[in-house]
Structures are given as C-alpha cells and as structure tokens.
Short mmCIF file of C-alpha atoms and ligand atoms in Angstrom, two decimals:
data_model
loop_
_atom_site.label_atom_id
_atom_site.label_comp_id
_atom_site.label_asym_id
_atom_site.label_seq_id
_atom_site.Cartn_x
_atom_site.Cartn_y
_atom_site.Cartn_z
CA MET A 1 -6.79 7.38 66.48
CA TYR A 2 -9.55 7.60 64.41
CA TYR A 3 -13.33 9.74 64.67
CA THR A 4 -16.33 9.35 63.27
CA ILE A 5 -17.53 13.06 62.41
CA LYS A 6 -16.07 16.21 62.96
CA TRP A 7 -16.91 19.84 61.71
CA ASN A 8 -14.50 21.60 59.46
CA GLY A 9 -16.19 25.07 59.62
CA ASP A 10 -17.44 25.52 56.35
CA SER A 11 -17.21 20.97 55.75
CA VAL A 12 -17.79 18.30 57.44
CA SER A 13 -15.79 14.89 57.24
CA MET A 14 -17.06 11.56 58.63
CA LEU A 15 -15.15 8.35 58.56
CA ASP A 16 -16.60 5.78 55.08
CA GLN A 17 -17.89 3.18 57.35
CA ARG A 18 -18.98 1.73 53.96
CA LEU A 19 -15.07 0.71 53.49
CA LEU A 20 -14.40 -0.87 57.05
CA PRO A 21 -12.46 -2.74 58.04
CA MET A 22 -10.47 -2.91 54.31
CA GLU A 23 -10.01 0.73 53.85
CA GLU A 24 -10.23 3.66 56.54
CA VAL A 25 -10.88 6.31 54.37
CA TYR A 26 -11.95 9.80 55.10
CA ARG A 27 -14.64 11.85 52.94
CA THR A 28 -15.55 15.71 53.23
CA TYR A 29 -18.11 17.58 52.50
CA PRO A 30 -18.61 21.36 51.74
CA ASN A 31 -22.39 20.97 51.43
CA TYR A 32 -25.62 19.81 52.52
CA HIS A 33 -26.93 18.07 49.92
CA ASP A 34 -23.84 15.32 50.23
CA VAL A 35 -24.05 14.84 53.95
CA ALA A 36 -28.04 14.14 53.04
CA GLU A 37 -26.60 11.90 50.42
CA ALA A 38 -23.93 9.97 53.68
CA ILE A 39 -26.08 9.38 55.41
CA THR A 40 -29.04 7.64 53.44
CA ASP A 41 -25.61 5.66 51.34
CA MET A 42 -24.35 4.75 54.91
CA VAL A 43 -21.20 6.71 54.87
CA ILE A 44 -22.10 7.28 58.26
CA ARG A 45 -24.87 5.25 60.22
CA GLY A 46 -25.78 4.96 63.60
CA ALA A 47 -28.75 6.68 65.47
CA PRO A 48 -26.86 9.17 67.49
CA ALA A 49 -24.48 9.77 64.22
CA ILE A 50 -26.99 10.01 62.11
CA GLY A 51 -28.48 12.84 64.57
CA ILE A 52 -25.18 14.58 64.26
CA ALA A 53 -23.92 14.22 60.94
CA ALA A 54 -28.18 15.91 60.38
CA GLY A 55 -27.36 18.53 62.55
CA MET A 56 -24.15 19.58 61.12
CA GLY A 57 -25.29 19.01 57.59
CA ILE A 58 -28.39 21.27 59.50
CA ALA A 59 -25.72 23.93 60.03
CA LEU A 60 -23.49 24.22 56.91
CA ALA A 61 -27.09 24.91 54.56
CA ALA A 62 -27.30 28.05 56.36
CA LYS A 63 -24.27 29.03 56.14
CA LYS A 64 -23.75 28.51 52.41
CA MET A 65 -27.54 29.80 52.26
CA GLU A 66 -28.18 32.96 49.98
CA ALA A 67 -31.75 35.11 51.88
CA SER A 68 -32.28 38.39 50.82
CA ASP A 69 -34.48 38.41 54.56
CA VAL A 70 -35.20 36.13 57.47
CA ALA A 71 -38.06 35.08 56.41
CA SER A 72 -36.75 33.56 53.29
CA PHE A 73 -34.29 32.10 55.07
CA LYS A 74 -36.26 29.82 57.27
CA LYS A 75 -38.24 28.80 55.09
CA GLY A 76 -35.18 27.72 52.17
CA MET A 77 -34.48 26.16 55.90
CA GLU A 78 -37.40 24.04 56.62
CA GLY A 79 -36.73 22.72 52.74
CA VAL A 80 -33.24 21.42 54.10
CA PHE A 81 -35.00 20.42 57.47
CA THR A 82 -37.35 18.19 54.75
CA VAL A 83 -34.33 16.89 52.87
CA PHE A 84 -32.70 15.76 55.77
CA GLY A 85 -36.00 14.16 57.28
CA LYS A 86 -36.15 11.80 54.39
CA THR A 87 -32.97 10.36 54.69
CA ARG A 88 -33.47 7.74 57.45
CA PRO A 89 -36.77 7.29 58.53
CA THR A 90 -36.65 5.51 61.65
CA ALA A 91 -33.63 6.58 63.88
CA VAL A 92 -35.72 9.62 66.11
CA ASN A 93 -32.83 11.09 66.69
CA LEU A 94 -32.77 12.50 63.41
CA PHE A 95 -35.92 14.09 63.72
CA TRP A 96 -35.17 15.44 67.10
CA THR A 97 -32.47 16.48 66.71
CA ILE A 98 -34.48 18.40 63.12
CA ASN A 99 -36.37 20.08 66.41
CA ARG A 100 -33.17 20.98 68.50
CA MET A 101 -31.91 23.19 65.31
CA ARG A 102 -35.53 24.57 63.84
CA GLY A 103 -35.86 25.03 67.72
CA ILE A 104 -32.43 27.47 67.93
CA MET A 105 -34.25 29.58 64.75
CA GLU A 106 -37.04 30.63 66.56
CA GLY A 107 -37.52 33.84 68.05
CA LYS A 108 -34.51 35.14 66.31
CA ASN A 109 -34.36 37.65 63.39
CA ASP A 110 -30.23 37.97 62.14
CA ILE A 111 -29.83 35.77 60.03
CA GLY A 112 -25.79 36.02 60.73
CA GLU A 113 -26.64 35.30 64.77
CA ILE A 114 -28.80 32.24 63.15
CA ARG A 115 -26.31 31.35 61.50
CA GLN A 116 -23.94 31.16 64.13
CA SER A 117 -26.36 29.84 66.76
CA LEU A 118 -26.90 26.97 64.24
CA GLU A 119 -22.63 26.19 63.88
CA ALA A 120 -22.31 26.04 67.39
CA GLU A 121 -25.20 23.94 68.63
CA ALA A 122 -23.70 21.34 66.33
CA VAL A 123 -20.49 21.40 67.55
CA ARG A 124 -22.46 20.63 70.53
CA LEU A 125 -24.41 17.58 69.76
CA LEU A 126 -21.27 16.17 68.93
CA GLU A 127 -19.45 17.00 72.21
CA GLU A 128 -22.07 16.29 73.73
CA ASP A 129 -22.71 13.16 72.43
CA VAL A 130 -19.81 11.75 73.75
CA LYS A 131 -20.38 13.04 77.02
CA ILE A 132 -23.52 10.88 77.07
CA ASN A 133 -22.19 7.96 76.02
CA ARG A 134 -19.33 7.85 79.01
CA GLN A 135 -22.70 8.24 81.15
CA ILE A 136 -24.53 5.55 79.52
CA GLY A 137 -21.65 3.63 80.04
CA LYS A 138 -21.10 4.54 83.76
CA ASN A 139 -24.84 3.60 84.81
CA GLY A 140 -25.05 0.35 82.56
CA ALA A 141 -21.35 -0.85 84.08
CA ARG A 142 -22.59 -2.54 86.66
CA TYR A 143 -24.80 -4.82 84.83
CA LEU A 144 -21.72 -6.86 83.60
CA ASP A 145 -19.71 -8.96 85.77
CA ASP A 146 -15.95 -9.59 85.66
CA GLY A 147 -15.55 -12.49 82.87
CA ASP A 148 -18.62 -12.20 81.53
CA VAL A 149 -19.49 -13.41 77.90
CA VAL A 150 -21.13 -10.02 76.87
CA MET A 151 -23.31 -11.00 72.61
CA THR A 152 -24.05 -7.41 70.81
CA HIS A 153 -25.75 -7.14 67.29
CA CYS A 154 -25.15 -4.33 64.47
CA ASN A 155 -22.75 -1.62 65.84
CA ALA A 156 -23.94 0.53 68.52
CA GLY A 157 -20.31 1.48 69.25
CA ALA A 158 -18.39 5.13 68.65
CA LEU A 159 -18.69 4.42 65.23
CA ALA A 160 -22.89 5.31 65.63
CA THR A 161 -22.22 7.98 68.39
CA GLY A 162 -19.52 10.73 68.34
CA GLY A 163 -17.59 8.31 69.97
CA TYR A 164 -17.02 6.21 72.99
CA GLY A 165 -20.85 4.60 71.90
CA THR A 166 -24.06 2.96 73.60
CA ALA A 167 -24.15 -0.35 73.98
CA LEU A 168 -20.28 -0.64 73.49
CA GLY A 169 -19.97 2.16 75.76
CA VAL A 170 -21.48 -0.28 78.39
CA ILE A 171 -18.95 -3.44 77.62
CA ARG A 172 -15.82 -0.35 77.46
CA ALA A 173 -16.96 0.88 80.69
CA ALA A 174 -16.76 -1.90 82.21
CA VAL A 175 -13.49 -2.76 80.86
CA GLU A 176 -12.63 0.00 82.05
CA GLU A 177 -13.88 -0.58 85.91
CA GLY A 178 -11.32 -3.98 85.30
CA LYS A 179 -13.43 -6.48 84.33
CA ARG A 180 -12.59 -8.75 82.35
CA ILE A 181 -15.28 -8.63 78.99
CA GLU A 182 -15.04 -11.04 76.44
CA VAL A 183 -18.02 -9.57 73.33
CA TYR A 184 -19.61 -12.35 70.75
CA ALA A 185 -19.93 -9.65 67.68
CA CYS A 186 -23.33 -10.65 65.42
CA GLU A 187 -22.44 -10.11 62.12
CA THR A 188 -24.90 -8.37 61.01
CA ARG A 189 -26.42 -9.59 58.12
CA PRO A 190 -26.93 -8.23 55.44
CA TYR A 191 -24.95 -4.68 56.34
CA LEU A 192 -22.54 -6.95 58.12
CA GLN A 193 -22.12 -3.62 60.74
CA GLY A 194 -20.98 -6.32 63.40
CA ALA A 195 -18.51 -7.98 61.36
CA ARG A 196 -16.77 -5.10 59.73
CA LEU A 197 -17.25 -2.23 62.28
CA THR A 198 -18.39 -3.61 66.13
CA ALA A 199 -15.18 -5.84 65.27
CA TRP A 200 -12.91 -3.23 64.05
CA GLU A 201 -13.34 -0.72 66.36
CA LEU A 202 -13.22 -3.66 70.02
CA LEU A 203 -9.52 -4.70 68.58
CA LYS A 204 -8.85 -1.28 67.99
CA ASP A 205 -9.17 -0.78 71.53
CA ASP A 206 -7.90 -3.98 72.86
CA ILE A 207 -11.04 -5.55 74.03
CA ARG A 208 -11.83 -9.24 72.85
CA VAL A 209 -13.99 -9.86 70.28
CA THR A 210 -15.34 -13.34 69.03
CA LEU A 211 -16.88 -12.48 66.00
CA ILE A 212 -20.08 -15.38 65.35
CA THR A 213 -22.77 -15.42 62.27
CA ASP A 214 -26.49 -14.11 63.67
CA ASN A 215 -27.75 -17.33 63.25
CA MET A 216 -25.76 -19.14 65.50
CA ALA A 217 -26.52 -16.96 69.07
CA GLY A 218 -29.12 -19.47 69.42
CA TYR A 219 -26.17 -21.70 69.66
CA PHE A 220 -23.87 -19.94 72.61
CA MET A 221 -26.99 -19.21 74.69
CA ARG A 222 -27.93 -22.28 75.43
CA ALA A 223 -24.38 -23.85 75.66
CA GLY A 224 -24.44 -21.24 78.52
CA VAL A 225 -21.47 -19.19 77.01
CA VAL A 226 -23.00 -15.83 76.14
CA LYS A 227 -24.19 -13.86 79.82
CA LYS A 228 -25.22 -10.64 78.98
CA VAL A 229 -27.04 -9.09 75.26
CA VAL A 230 -26.39 -5.13 75.21
CA VAL A 231 -28.08 -3.66 72.03
CA GLY A 232 -28.08 -0.48 70.88
CA ALA A 233 -31.77 1.50 69.72
CA ASP A 234 -33.05 3.37 67.11
CA ARG A 235 -36.13 4.34 68.60
CA ILE A 236 -38.22 3.39 71.87
CA ALA A 237 -41.26 3.58 72.01
CA ALA A 238 -43.26 5.15 75.26
CA ASN A 239 -44.11 1.73 75.74
CA GLY A 240 -40.78 0.88 76.30
CA ASP A 241 -40.99 -1.82 72.28
CA THR A 242 -37.35 -0.59 71.10
CA ALA A 243 -36.39 -0.40 67.14
CA ASN A 244 -33.19 -2.17 66.44
CA LYS A 245 -30.71 -3.73 63.47
CA ILE A 246 -32.78 -6.74 62.39
CA GLY A 247 -32.76 -9.65 64.21
CA THR A 248 -32.80 -7.58 67.46
CA TYR A 249 -35.87 -8.69 68.06
CA THR A 250 -34.99 -12.94 67.13
CA HIS A 251 -31.99 -12.67 70.02
CA SER A 252 -34.42 -11.00 72.27
CA VAL A 253 -36.65 -13.83 71.87
CA LEU A 254 -33.70 -16.32 72.27
CA ALA A 255 -32.43 -14.55 75.30
CA ARG A 256 -35.57 -14.50 77.02
CA GLU A 257 -36.02 -18.40 76.65
CA HIS A 258 -32.61 -18.44 77.87
CA GLY A 259 -33.00 -17.05 81.20
CA ILE A 260 -29.90 -14.37 79.87
CA PRO A 261 -30.91 -10.70 80.37
CA PHE A 262 -31.40 -8.63 77.48
CA TYR A 263 -30.41 -5.06 78.50
CA VAL A 264 -30.35 -2.03 75.41
CA ALA A 265 -28.64 1.26 75.76
CA ALA A 266 -29.36 4.55 74.52
CA PRO A 267 -29.74 7.82 74.30
CA LEU A 268 -32.77 9.97 76.11
CA SER A 269 -32.49 11.61 72.25
CA THR A 270 -34.08 7.69 70.70
CA LEU A 271 -36.93 7.62 73.53
CA ASP A 272 -39.70 8.36 71.60
CA PRO A 273 -43.03 9.58 73.59
CA ALA A 274 -44.58 10.30 70.77
CA THR A 275 -44.75 7.10 69.49
CA PRO A 276 -47.05 4.87 71.17
CA ASP A 277 -45.43 1.60 70.69
CA GLY A 278 -43.70 -0.27 68.47
CA GLY A 279 -46.18 -0.93 66.10
CA ALA A 280 -46.15 2.59 65.11
CA ILE A 281 -42.46 2.88 64.32
CA ILE A 282 -42.19 3.05 60.81
CA ILE A 283 -39.25 0.15 59.74
CA GLU A 284 -37.03 1.55 57.02
CA GLU A 285 -36.91 -0.99 54.00
CA ARG A 286 -33.66 -0.90 51.96
CA GLY A 287 -32.33 -1.84 48.66
CA ILE A 288 -32.27 -5.45 47.56
CA ASP A 289 -28.67 -5.55 46.48
CA GLU A 290 -27.59 -5.75 50.57
CA VAL A 291 -29.31 -9.15 50.40
CA ALA A 292 -28.86 -10.75 47.30
CA TYR A 293 -25.34 -9.86 47.13
CA PHE A 294 -22.38 -10.68 49.82
CA ALA A 295 -19.47 -8.45 50.42
CA GLY A 296 -19.85 -7.06 46.60
CA ILE A 297 -20.66 -10.85 44.78
CA GLN A 298 -24.18 -11.73 43.91
CA VAL A 299 -25.90 -14.47 46.07
CA ALA A 300 -29.53 -14.87 44.94
CA PRO A 301 -30.14 -15.34 41.77
CA GLU A 302 -31.02 -12.92 39.05
CA GLY A 303 -35.45 -12.13 39.33
CA VAL A 304 -35.91 -13.35 42.65
CA PHE A 305 -38.20 -11.56 45.24
CA VAL A 306 -35.83 -9.95 48.27
CA LYS A 307 -37.41 -8.19 51.04
CA ASN A 308 -34.55 -5.50 53.27
CA PRO A 309 -36.40 -4.79 56.43
CA ALA A 310 -33.28 -2.93 58.10
CA PHE A 311 -35.06 -2.77 61.40
CA ASP A 312 -37.28 -5.01 63.89
CA VAL A 313 -38.57 -3.85 67.37
CA THR A 314 -37.89 -5.60 70.53
CA PRO A 315 -41.38 -5.99 72.52
CA ALA A 316 -40.26 -4.44 75.56
CA ALA A 317 -41.33 -7.30 77.49
CA ASN A 318 -38.08 -9.27 76.30
CA ILE A 319 -36.45 -6.26 77.60
CA THR A 320 -34.53 -6.27 81.14
CA ALA A 321 -33.66 -2.51 81.33
CA ILE A 322 -33.32 0.67 79.52
CA ILE A 323 -29.66 2.00 79.92
CA THR A 324 -29.96 5.92 79.92
CA GLU A 325 -27.60 8.87 80.85
CA LYS A 326 -30.22 9.82 82.88
CA GLY A 327 -30.98 6.51 84.95
CA VAL A 328 -31.92 3.56 83.63
CA ILE A 329 -35.59 2.49 83.19
CA GLU A 330 -35.28 -1.85 84.61
CA LYS A 331 -38.17 -3.75 83.11
CA PRO A 332 -39.96 -1.39 81.37
CA ALA A 333 -42.30 -3.37 80.23
CA GLY A 334 -46.40 -2.07 81.85
CA LYS A 335 -44.69 1.58 82.81
CA GLY A 336 -42.39 2.47 79.34
CA ILE A 337 -40.50 5.51 79.91
CA ALA A 338 -42.93 7.53 81.42
CA GLU A 339 -40.64 8.81 83.56
CA PHE A 340 -38.38 10.04 81.90
CA PHE A 341 -40.66 12.49 80.50
O1 MRU B 401 -28.48 0.37 59.91
P1 MRU B 401 -27.98 0.89 61.16
O2 MRU B 401 -25.89 0.57 60.67
O3 MRU B 401 -27.76 2.87 61.21
O4 MRU B 401 -28.69 1.00 62.05
C1 MRU B 401 -27.70 0.68 63.47
C2 MRU B 401 -28.04 0.39 64.79
O5 MRU B 401 -29.15 -0.45 64.65
C3 MRU B 401 -27.64 0.27 65.99
O6 MRU B 401 -28.11 -0.90 66.81
C4 MRU B 401 -28.07 1.57 66.33
O7 MRU B 401 -28.90 2.36 65.82
C5 MRU B 401 -27.77 2.43 67.75
S1 MRU B 401 -26.18 3.05 67.12
C6 MRU B 401 -25.90 3.70 69.49
#
C-alpha cells in the first residue's frame, strides 16, 4: 500500500509524484527547505497535500531551529512561514495551514512546548484530512448513481490529500456503497495529473477508469456518455467561484451546455471567505517547459512564446453543488459559501 506523505519524527517522507506511474520512489527530507522545494517542484501536489506538507515542514523547522530565547525563535518561525507561503500561491490550504500553525504558537513562551505542539498539530493535519475526505465522500456519494460514467480532471485523489481524496473520495464512497461507477479521467495537460496520477491510483483500487485527452470531454458529453463531473478545488471564493486545475473551467462550460451536473468536492480548508470572488484569486504561472515539452520531449520550436497558467476559475453559476465535510451547498451561485462561516 502506498502513502502520499509521512511524518518520521525528524524528517518527512513523500511519494515522488513526478515519477509516477513509471516509478514508485519515496523521498525523505530532513530539513524544511527541502520540504518547501518539494512542494514547489511538485514532488507532492494537490491543495490538501500541499497544506499537510507545509505543516510537517513547519514542525520540522521548529524542531531544528536554534534560538537563544522564545522571541528570536518566533521571529525565525515567521521566516519559515514566509518560505512556505511562497511555494504555491493558489492553493489556499497552504495559507490555512500556516495560520493554523502560527495560531498554535500564540500565547506559548516555552520553546520545547511550542516544538511539541507544532509536531502534534502536523500529525493531526494528516490524520484529520483522511477523516475529512471520508466524510466528503459520504456527503457526495448520493449524487452519483449506479452505472454512472463520472468525468474528473487533474488528480483530487489520495495522492492530492492525506489519503482517500476529495473528488475521488466521492467516487470511492459511491463504489463502496455498491454502485458501479466508471471514471473518465481527463489527461490534464500540461502536467498530466489525470493520465499519470488519477489513472494510477484508481487502477490500484480496481475502479474502472478510462483515460481521455482534455479536448475529448465535449465529444463524450455530447454523445451522452458522461453523466456527472466531479472535480476538486484549490480555492473557493466567498461567492462560490472555484479555482482548480487549468481546464476545469472549460469542462464546466461544456457540462452546463449539455445539462450535466458539475460537482466540486473540497474540505472547508479550501473555502476562502476572505477572497470575494474568482477574479481576486492569484493564479500560479508555471515554467514554460511543462508546455513546450511533453514527458521530457521537446514538442515546440525553440523561441516560441509560451503561457502556462496552472489554474482557472469556474464561476459559481456553472457549479451544481459544492460538497464539503460539513455538508453540501447546492446551487452556490448567488449565495456563495457564507452558510459555513
Ligand atoms: O497543480 P496541482 O497538481 O497541485 O493541482 C491540483 C488540483 O488542481 C486539484 O484538483 C486540487 O488541488 C484539489 S486536490 C484534492
């Protein structure tokens, strides 16, 4: 059995998702700088998993930080928070975790106690996340029917979380209820999370999965094959607008055109009441090689201009329901996420 991330007491281990599905390699990071770099380089990715990795990196930094007094220790930790805050800007779970870890330090004046509390909190982040995903799954499974073909984009599964997954958690829960579900996994250009990761983890679970390229989505929707769409989220703004992997917006427009329900599954830590709408969400721009190269092979001429926004925003109007561990917001357009805050 594989795991996404593990706390070892004095280091953090992660499955290197850059190498999947060809190789299953675990990497162990004994210091926080390397954990931050692993997030930026996408050794680990997916909003909840990024949050957990940051939490563990912060706990690691606290353990190893040398400080003569608590004031300089806390100042040093602020520097650590800044490092993690710069790793990936769109996934709000990252900032949610940083705030949670900062909150743990508040009012404490003993360095040893702070270190212990941060470590306990990092472990709790991972354990809680799996429970949350199972609850999201329970809350969402009723929207999937026996025999459904469910399309998903990117990877919002066990690999993107502490385990079980959000969008794939909903699918797993429906399968556990005995429903026959087939997943259409969109390839997810340019980084291929769908082809490499979603296909890999669903096959491991014996859930029937068919790989399609992103531009086949409309074809299969129009043909009546795709019955539902379930995706994850990196940040859900106060009005319900949702940032997720680039291409999600296109699928939402197609789903709407074809009258196909479009669900977003995410933990409360992905809900961001401080961001009013999708226009205020910072979209990460990644390196051009992800687009100009395909699986390491150059596919575009040298010198061409390339764009690589990693996320797009699906307007709340295109979302049938937002499924969380606390409950479901049906038709979020017009009411947003206020009922949960
Ligand atoms: O760039 P990634 O792979 O981190 O993007 C991941 C996604 O867009 C996921 O759909 C999202 O983080 C939800 S993961 C439960």
